[in-house]
Amino acid sequence: MSRQGNRAGDPRKVNGELFTLTYGALVAQLIKDYENDEQVNKQLDKMGYNMGVRLIEDYLARANTGRCNDFRETADVIAKVAFKMYLGLTPVVSNWSAAGDEFSLLLESNPLTEFVELPPGHSNLNYSNIMCGILRGALEMVQMDVDVRFVQDTLKGDNITEIRLKFIKRLEDAVPVGED
Amino acid sequence: MADEALFEFLHMEMVAHVHRSSAKDEKDQCISTLEALGFRVGQSLIERFTRECSRFKDELDTMKFLCKDFWSSVYKKQIDNLRTNHQGVYVLQDNKFKFLVQMSTGKQYMECAPQYLAFPCGMIRGALSNLGVNCIVTAEVSAMPACKFQIQIQRT
Amino acid sequence: MTIFSVYIINKAGSLIYDYDSPSVNRPAVEKTFSYPLELVLKVFDEKVVVSFGERDGIKVGHAILGINGVAAKGRILEDGRDIMETLATEANYPINIKFGKPHLTTNEKIMLASMLHSLFAFGSQLSPEPNSSGIHTLETDTFKLHCHQTMTGVKFVLLTDPKQAHVDAILKKLYEVYSDYALKNPFYSLDMPVRAELFDANLQQVIEQADKLGISNI
């Protein structure tokens, strides 16, 4: 056989197109299942949350990162380690609020939306909302209550995709005692 | 390129969602929804995988492509065994099927296996349909994580 | 180099997994008795234990582990016979009884796990410096307890021989097994006991390899 497809590569990585297309099929299914975009957004966030709370353990078990000292460090780790590890890209951290409790992740390309064009009549749909859920779920497991949302999306004609993370509070009750 | 953990969790959530949104006794409905999702993904995927390859000589050639190239692109491994009765039935055996590897190596959870195989079955059907082969795909598991996909060609 | 047990405790302090290595030899005394039995036995906490009559290495507090080669499961034998009744019947004599230190029951393990969870917190409270970690190791003459707490609050507890080396690597490996085979298993719900055969198998593999080959090979 002369056909040598795009196999090889890191055994831990799945084909990017497979991931993107599967996600697309899922979103399409949700649009069918729910009446309006808000409900779809909510459902995507919820599914992301469920993924995030499990994904964090995979992340911690594999990446050798210690606990972050502050939110700035968290931002760096999310962008440079976590995104790199799971999506193979590194978003830019910017737009810090004066208090240092809010920042944005800027994505020039979003693998989830690679082949996507929003159908008309879905202007409120946050197509990649699952990312917000994943980040929220994962951060909650390391005792940070964070609000995550999309503020810009290339799908909606913006120049860049921007995810805004706002630190709400440290979940003191959940902090394991005797943290290293 | 996405990490496999991300994809596995996505698949898990997808199965869970379809399961939740269908009523209790509609197990078949749930399976066919997942199958349809897989069909769409398979259709688009094969389009991209066959971009740079020559035409297939015959049906068997198509199957070999599925077992080798398609499978390695999607599951990072090839099919372990391909058998056919030369009358339109092909059996593809994967001894370590990706969606089952993390689940069990025996009989545990056996009754739940079908819902995790519907999506892959749909993908095969979608891929083949886009190559002009109409078929029915079913999966059979006797001991996880091994899995047999049976492809029955529909001739009209 | 031996690993005796593995416990996993969730962030609320409940035991979600326990594993005792079968290769550990628990000292046991076997002796054949004739009727009537000179020992005084009583049922305590679902086990038959010696309450009076120390002799030949059989100590007060030892439990009956087996009769005539049939292992005991709590107050009954594996073949379903009640231990106290069996011992009260003259026709069963002479009889061979195996005594030894009782195994921990699941309930006891759950209790100890939640105690360890509190003790861990205690460690950091006692510390003169703020932000001290909890207890990492607890050492006795016969074994060493190692505890690793993940950032999400899950504790991995390992009981090993005091001389066991590279425990950190083993604990890390166990965390990987947990994240791979418990959390990636769609049927596992977070914070609940882990009951998946595949997880058992992989965990045992890590332990066995660490026992046999040393850590460099796992």
XYZ file of C-alpha atoms in Angstrom:
554
model
C 0.000 0.000 0.000
C 1.401 3.314 -0.987
C -0.981 5.412 1.018
C 0.702 6.742 4.055
C -1.796 8.889 5.774
C -1.192 11.324 8.540
C -0.555 8.729 11.175
C 2.658 8.849 13.271
C 3.053 11.624 15.791
C 2.587 11.658 19.515
C 0.590 8.609 20.616
C -1.279 10.680 23.159
C -2.656 13.041 20.552
C -5.795 12.396 18.600
C -6.330 13.670 15.140
C -7.315 17.320 15.432
C -9.946 17.044 12.748
C -11.579 14.158 14.544
C -11.848 16.253 17.666
C -13.110 19.342 15.875
C -15.681 17.442 13.835
C -16.916 15.457 16.815
C -17.401 18.633 18.762
C -19.221 20.137 15.801
C -21.573 17.191 15.589
C -22.273 17.524 19.286
C -23.112 21.214 19.037
C -25.387 20.522 16.087
C -27.148 17.874 18.139
C -27.611 20.296 21.035
C -29.088 22.909 18.724
C -31.585 20.264 17.678
C -32.308 19.250 21.289
C -32.835 22.698 22.776
C -35.077 25.541 21.833
C -32.792 28.505 22.122
C -29.148 29.434 22.090
C -29.025 30.296 25.776
C -29.980 26.768 26.689
C -27.379 25.362 24.328
C -24.738 27.623 25.860
C -25.753 26.480 29.290
C -25.653 22.837 28.338
C -22.222 23.220 26.731
C -20.971 24.916 29.860
C -22.351 22.116 31.987
C -20.762 19.427 29.853
C -17.500 21.324 29.946
C -17.714 21.518 33.703
C -18.143 17.744 33.919
C -15.092 17.321 31.736
C -13.058 19.876 33.660
C -13.500 18.314 37.077
C -12.033 15.083 35.742
C -9.527 16.573 33.378
C -7.821 18.455 36.204
C -6.660 15.206 37.805
C -5.249 14.038 34.505
C -3.480 17.361 34.240
C -2.083 17.289 37.774
C -0.981 13.685 37.458
C 0.912 14.411 34.266
C 2.203 17.945 34.576
C 4.605 18.606 37.372
C 3.294 21.951 38.462
C 2.941 23.028 42.036
C 0.226 25.226 43.461
C 0.153 28.736 42.067
C 1.031 31.614 44.350
C -1.290 34.074 42.721
C -3.793 34.505 39.963
C -1.132 35.782 37.579
C 0.734 32.541 37.887
C -2.517 30.626 37.346
C -3.091 32.560 34.137
C 0.380 31.700 32.918
C 0.012 28.039 33.725
C -3.359 27.800 31.991
C -2.040 29.431 28.859
C 1.438 27.981 28.646
C 1.030 24.518 30.124
C -2.598 23.434 30.053
C -3.655 24.803 26.663
C -0.386 23.636 25.185
C -0.850 20.173 26.583
C -4.466 19.649 25.577
C -4.946 21.711 22.455
C -1.386 22.291 21.303
C -1.644 26.045 21.301
C -0.649 28.877 23.572
C -3.107 31.718 24.029
C -1.827 35.148 24.941
C -2.578 36.356 28.463
C -3.541 40.015 28.492
C -5.998 42.740 29.495
C -5.364 42.415 33.211
C -7.716 44.377 35.410
C -6.134 46.870 37.790
C -6.872 44.654 40.779
C -5.282 41.675 39.097
C -8.373 39.550 39.468
C -9.404 39.467 35.828
C -7.598 38.606 32.639
C -8.217 37.492 29.101
C -6.960 34.596 27.074
C -6.548 35.655 23.475
C -6.726 32.922 20.890
C -5.691 33.706 17.377
C -6.945 30.409 16.124
C -9.487 28.233 17.810
C -9.245 24.564 16.911
C -12.904 24.024 17.795
C -14.120 26.437 15.160
C -11.747 25.484 12.378
C -14.434 24.407 9.915
C -17.355 26.295 11.359
C -19.593 29.008 10.147
C -22.466 29.945 12.390
C -25.817 29.338 10.758
C -28.087 32.390 10.573
C -30.356 32.943 13.517
C -27.873 31.768 16.102
C -26.245 35.034 16.993
C -26.429 34.271 20.687
C -24.743 30.907 20.435
C -21.338 30.701 22.064
C -20.106 27.900 19.905
C -17.017 27.087 21.945
C -18.702 27.541 25.299
C -17.501 24.108 26.407
C -14.081 25.681 27.015
C -15.555 27.972 29.645
C -17.075 25.000 31.398
C -13.832 23.049 31.314
C -11.852 25.955 32.772
C -14.470 26.609 35.424
C -14.692 22.953 36.446
C -10.953 22.432 36.533
C -10.288 25.594 38.551
C -13.049 24.775 40.996
C -11.309 21.518 41.812
C -8.221 23.454 42.806
C -10.457 25.614 44.988
C -10.872 28.668 42.800
C -14.270 30.017 41.967
C -13.814 31.698 38.620
C -16.259 33.220 36.188
C -15.389 32.304 32.610
C -17.049 33.691 29.507
C -16.488 34.600 25.895
C -16.239 38.298 25.157
C -15.042 38.106 21.569
C -15.377 35.337 19.076
C -13.972 35.175 15.560
C -17.072 33.219 14.611
C -19.116 36.329 15.256
C -16.890 38.542 13.170
C -14.457 39.664 15.842
C -10.785 39.773 14.996
C -9.774 37.503 17.777
C -11.296 35.041 20.213
C -11.182 36.280 23.771
C -12.040 34.319 26.886
C -12.381 36.410 30.026
C -11.614 34.871 33.422
C -12.674 36.668 36.567
C -11.548 35.467 39.952
C -14.489 35.477 42.347
C -13.227 33.808 45.469
C -11.037 31.136 46.908
C -13.206 28.230 48.029
C -11.807 28.199 51.543
C -13.973 25.332 52.744
C -12.677 23.110 50.032
C -8.997 23.904 50.445
C -7.371 20.722 51.658
C -5.694 21.291 54.968
C -1.950 21.090 55.030
C -1.492 22.063 51.451
C 2.123 21.947 50.374
C -3.976 18.121 17.434
C -5.908 17.630 20.596
C -4.972 15.507 23.551
C -6.649 12.142 23.738
C -7.882 12.751 27.275
C -9.849 15.718 26.008
C -11.381 13.664 23.243
C -12.258 10.795 25.542
C -13.953 13.106 28.011
C -15.814 14.762 25.161
C -17.061 11.417 23.952
C -18.065 10.484 27.498
C -20.053 13.671 27.884
C -21.653 13.182 24.516
C -22.832 9.711 25.432
C -24.037 10.972 28.804
C -25.916 13.850 27.207
C -27.680 11.697 24.620
C -28.496 9.252 27.358
C -29.956 11.923 29.618
C -32.024 13.592 26.957
C -33.706 10.426 25.777
C -36.406 8.819 27.845
C -35.655 5.816 30.010
C -36.924 3.007 27.815
C -35.679 4.498 24.579
C -32.315 2.837 24.541
C -32.515 2.257 20.803
C -33.239 5.902 20.228
C -30.146 6.824 22.184
C -27.970 4.426 20.205
C -29.267 5.672 16.881
C -28.702 9.319 17.813
C -25.082 8.540 18.665
C -24.767 6.519 15.507
C -26.056 9.438 13.456
C -23.533 11.759 15.116
C -20.766 9.330 14.248
C -22.055 9.082 10.684
C -21.628 12.807 10.135
C -18.158 12.809 11.636
C -17.102 9.781 9.588
C -18.391 11.357 6.394
C -16.364 14.509 6.854
C -13.283 12.754 8.160
C -12.889 10.416 5.224
C -13.099 13.390 2.928
C -10.001 14.811 4.538
C -8.132 11.536 4.878
C -8.479 10.601 1.229
C -7.406 13.983 -0.085
C -4.098 12.756 -1.367
C -4.710 9.197 -2.288
C -5.407 7.358 -5.453
C -8.708 5.723 -6.266
C -9.508 2.421 -4.664
C -9.270 -0.626 -6.868
C -12.156 -2.460 -5.313
C -14.145 -2.985 -2.164
C -11.408 -4.923 -0.432
C -8.969 -2.134 -1.159
C -11.393 0.294 0.457
C -11.631 -1.927 3.510
C -7.870 -2.136 3.793
C -7.690 1.629 3.722
C -10.251 1.730 6.505
C -8.342 -0.777 8.599
C -4.956 0.813 8.152
C -5.011 4.494 7.387
C -8.400 5.505 8.711
C -8.003 3.504 11.880
C -4.498 4.800 12.577
C -5.561 8.373 12.032
C -8.508 8.041 14.355
C -7.405 5.489 16.932
C -3.609 5.556 16.626
C -3.477 1.889 15.768
C -4.479 -0.436 12.995
C -7.207 -3.030 12.984
C -5.752 -6.284 14.275
C -7.654 -8.632 12.064
C -9.757 -8.257 8.916
C -11.878 -11.109 7.677
C -14.409 -11.414 4.910
C -16.691 -14.072 3.475
C -16.232 -12.483 0.015
C -19.979 -11.975 -0.134
C -20.196 -8.534 1.288
C -19.526 -9.188 4.968
C -16.362 -7.884 6.583
C -15.357 -8.339 10.162
C -12.842 -5.917 11.631
C -11.359 -6.908 14.920
C -9.660 -4.435 17.200
C -8.113 -6.146 20.200
C -7.687 -2.939 22.153
C -10.466 -0.655 21.153
C -9.802 2.846 22.365
C -13.160 3.618 23.918
C -13.115 0.374 25.886
C -9.493 0.296 26.995
C -10.138 2.687 29.843
C -13.255 0.859 30.944
C -12.660 -2.792 31.598
C -10.683 -5.874 30.695
C -13.372 -8.370 31.351
C -17.073 -8.709 31.792
C -17.608 -5.699 34.015
C -19.797 -2.996 32.409
C -20.494 -5.290 29.472
C -24.142 -4.292 29.284
C -23.130 -0.648 28.778
C -20.685 -1.280 25.943
C -23.189 -0.703 23.085
C -23.677 2.965 23.872
C -19.951 3.555 23.685
C -19.693 1.746 20.367
C -22.565 3.442 18.559
C -20.519 6.506 17.701
C -17.581 4.513 16.248
C -20.009 2.323 14.276
C -21.567 5.444 12.832
C -18.144 6.758 11.909
C -17.370 3.621 9.900
C -20.715 3.785 8.148
C -20.266 7.473 7.394
C -16.776 6.982 6.027
C -17.807 4.108 3.789
C -20.929 5.810 2.577
C -18.864 8.729 1.391
C -16.703 6.266 -0.540
C -19.786 4.941 -2.246
C -20.254 1.857 -0.110
C -23.618 1.524 1.587
C -23.564 -0.751 4.539
C -24.827 -1.665 7.966
C -22.295 -1.633 10.784
C -22.729 -3.457 14.043
C -20.340 -4.001 16.914
C -19.891 -7.050 19.040
C -17.961 -7.400 22.247
C -17.221 -10.648 23.983
C -14.361 -9.587 26.204
C -13.389 -5.986 26.638
C -11.360 -4.197 25.427
C -11.537 -6.274 22.245
C -14.273 -5.422 19.807
C -15.492 -6.733 16.466
C -17.119 -4.476 13.932
C -19.188 -6.251 11.366
C -19.754 -4.445 8.093
C -22.521 -5.757 5.903
C -22.509 -4.269 2.435
C -25.922 -3.350 1.095
C -26.134 -3.891 -2.609
C -28.999 -2.444 -4.524
C 11.195 -3.671 49.869
C 7.536 -4.256 50.346
C 4.333 -2.363 49.950
C 1.691 -3.520 52.377
C -1.378 -1.475 51.576
C -2.779 1.338 49.487
C -5.606 3.567 50.608
C -7.226 6.404 48.723
C -9.156 8.989 50.705
C -11.358 11.587 49.032
C -11.386 15.235 49.982
C -14.186 14.759 52.470
C -12.184 12.157 54.367
C -13.952 9.020 53.267
C -12.125 5.991 52.095
C -12.778 5.413 48.419
C -10.323 2.621 47.798
C -8.315 0.137 49.793
C -5.938 -2.559 48.761
C -3.933 -4.943 50.906
C -1.094 -6.752 49.289
C -1.725 -10.507 49.406
C 1.988 -11.252 49.345
C 2.467 -9.925 52.852
C 2.926 -12.764 55.298
C 0.917 -12.179 58.376
C 2.337 -14.259 61.201
C -0.080 -16.988 62.111
C -0.024 -19.866 64.569
C -1.583 -23.187 63.738
C -2.357 -25.801 66.311
C -4.411 -28.944 66.556
C -6.745 -29.235 69.545
C -8.723 -32.018 71.067
C -12.081 -31.651 72.801
C -12.799 -29.679 74.933
C -11.027 -26.543 73.750
C -8.853 -25.016 76.491
C -9.103 -21.529 75.068
C -11.845 -19.093 75.871
C -13.154 -17.490 72.715
C -15.608 -14.708 72.209
C -17.201 -12.941 69.319
C -15.978 -9.392 69.099
C -16.704 -6.999 66.282
C -17.790 -9.758 63.918
C -14.661 -11.770 64.562
C -13.902 -14.725 66.784
C -11.044 -13.709 69.060
C -9.148 -15.300 71.928
C -10.177 -13.717 75.217
C -8.333 -15.999 77.664
C -5.716 -18.740 77.621
C -2.464 -17.586 76.052
C -0.296 -20.532 75.005
C 2.181 -21.618 72.324
C 2.320 -18.253 70.697
C -1.437 -17.817 70.628
C -2.114 -14.428 72.138
C -5.157 -12.828 73.624
C -6.663 -10.698 70.898
C -5.700 -13.044 68.098
C -8.537 -13.932 65.817
C -9.355 -17.270 64.244
C -8.180 -17.093 60.656
C -9.123 -20.601 59.619
C -10.185 -24.086 60.677
C -8.802 -27.268 59.097
C -7.403 -25.219 56.252
C -10.696 -23.452 55.480
C -10.308 -19.702 55.766
C -12.528 -17.710 58.080
C -14.619 -14.796 56.960
C -15.658 -12.916 60.043
C -17.636 -15.255 62.313
C -18.241 -17.877 59.656
C -15.987 -20.078 57.598
C -15.729 -19.753 53.854
C -17.853 -22.862 53.466
C -20.631 -21.235 55.461
C -20.264 -22.966 58.836
C -20.461 -20.864 61.972
C -17.126 -20.923 63.783
C -18.450 -20.956 67.344
C -20.882 -23.772 66.542
C -18.183 -25.796 64.806
C -15.912 -25.499 67.813
C -18.679 -26.461 70.226
C -19.361 -29.744 68.476
C -17.317 -32.640 69.860
C -17.591 -34.644 66.643
C -15.441 -32.085 64.847
C -12.386 -32.817 67.010
C -9.431 -33.172 66.754
C -9.455 -29.849 65.009
C -6.764 -27.643 63.521
C -7.179 -23.934 64.190
C -5.176 -21.077 62.721
C -4.759 -17.972 64.857
C -3.309 -14.639 63.962
C -3.624 -10.921 64.159
C -7.060 -10.039 62.851
C -7.387 -8.388 59.445
C -8.915 -4.980 59.421
C -12.536 -5.002 58.452
C -13.777 -2.521 55.889
C -15.535 -0.583 58.597
C -12.352 -0.286 60.601
C -10.508 0.895 57.538
C -13.120 3.555 56.866
C -12.814 4.709 60.442
C -9.021 4.792 60.337
C -9.103 6.651 57.041
C -11.234 9.428 58.444
C -9.002 9.561 61.508
C -5.958 9.903 59.316
C -7.744 12.644 57.428
C -8.190 14.609 60.653
C -4.703 13.789 61.862
C -3.340 15.160 58.631
C -5.029 18.467 59.353
C -3.816 18.274 62.926
C -0.240 18.124 61.700
C -0.518 21.424 59.942
C -2.230 23.042 62.929
C 0.525 22.050 65.312
C 3.152 23.604 63.154
C 4.841 26.717 64.581
C 5.143 28.155 61.086
C 2.103 29.054 59.052
C 1.254 27.132 55.905
C 2.888 23.925 56.946
C 2.052 20.823 55.013
C 0.143 17.976 56.574
C 1.707 14.694 57.600
C 3.867 13.179 54.897
C 5.178 10.159 56.670
C 4.494 8.351 59.859
C 7.131 5.891 60.953
C 6.999 2.880 63.218
C 9.361 -0.033 63.798
C 7.569 -2.277 61.387
C 6.136 -0.065 58.700
C 6.063 3.422 57.323
C 2.976 5.329 56.252
C 3.363 7.721 53.350
C 0.715 10.217 52.484
C 0.496 12.281 49.355
C -2.212 14.871 49.001
C -3.034 16.137 45.548
C -4.010 19.713 44.904
C -7.612 18.673 44.564
C -7.510 17.193 48.063
C -7.368 13.483 47.297
C -5.017 11.578 49.582
C -2.994 8.598 48.501
C -1.783 6.610 51.465
C 0.825 3.914 51.170
C 1.893 1.529 53.912
C 5.323 0.146 53.205
C 8.329 -1.479 54.699
C 10.405 1.202 56.492
C 13.194 0.666 53.977
C 11.058 1.103 50.870
C 12.685 3.593 48.530
C 11.303 5.869 45.818
C 7.935 6.097 47.443
C 7.249 9.448 45.822
C 7.524 7.940 42.383
C 5.134 5.149 43.326
C 2.630 7.629 44.725
C 2.834 9.667 41.552
C 2.298 6.554 39.500
C -0.756 5.681 41.583
C -2.155 9.134 40.960
C -1.769 8.514 37.248
C -3.586 5.206 37.551
C -6.375 6.985 39.415
C -6.698 9.702 36.823
C -6.523 7.220 33.954
C -8.642 4.349 35.125
C -11.037 5.858 37.622
C -11.725 9.308 36.229
C -11.635 8.301 32.591
C -14.038 5.498 33.277
C -17.451 6.896 32.409
C -19.108 4.803 35.106
C -17.100 6.271 37.929
C -18.729 9.120 39.797
C -16.465 11.608 41.465
C -15.780 11.167 45.196
C -17.416 7.760 45.285
C -15.707 4.444 46.051
C -13.721 3.087 43.108
C -15.075 -0.276 42.056
C -13.621 -0.995 38.670
C -11.749 -4.172 37.889
C -9.461 -2.451 35.450
C -8.420 0.042 38.092
C -7.677 -2.824 40.501
C -5.594 -4.579 37.896
C -3.535 -1.520 37.020
C -2.978 -0.541 40.611
C -1.836 -4.038 41.489
C 0.495 -3.988 38.551
C 2.180 -0.840 39.809
C 2.545 -2.317 43.272
C 3.860 -5.634 42.035
C 6.359 -4.062 39.731
C 7.560 -1.730 42.435
C 7.936 -4.744 44.717
C 9.751 -6.911 42.237
C 11.872 -4.715 40.075
C 12.323 -1.550 42.005
C 10.946 1.724 40.867
C 13.232 2.362 37.924
C 11.243 -0.012 35.777
C 7.683 1.051 36.334
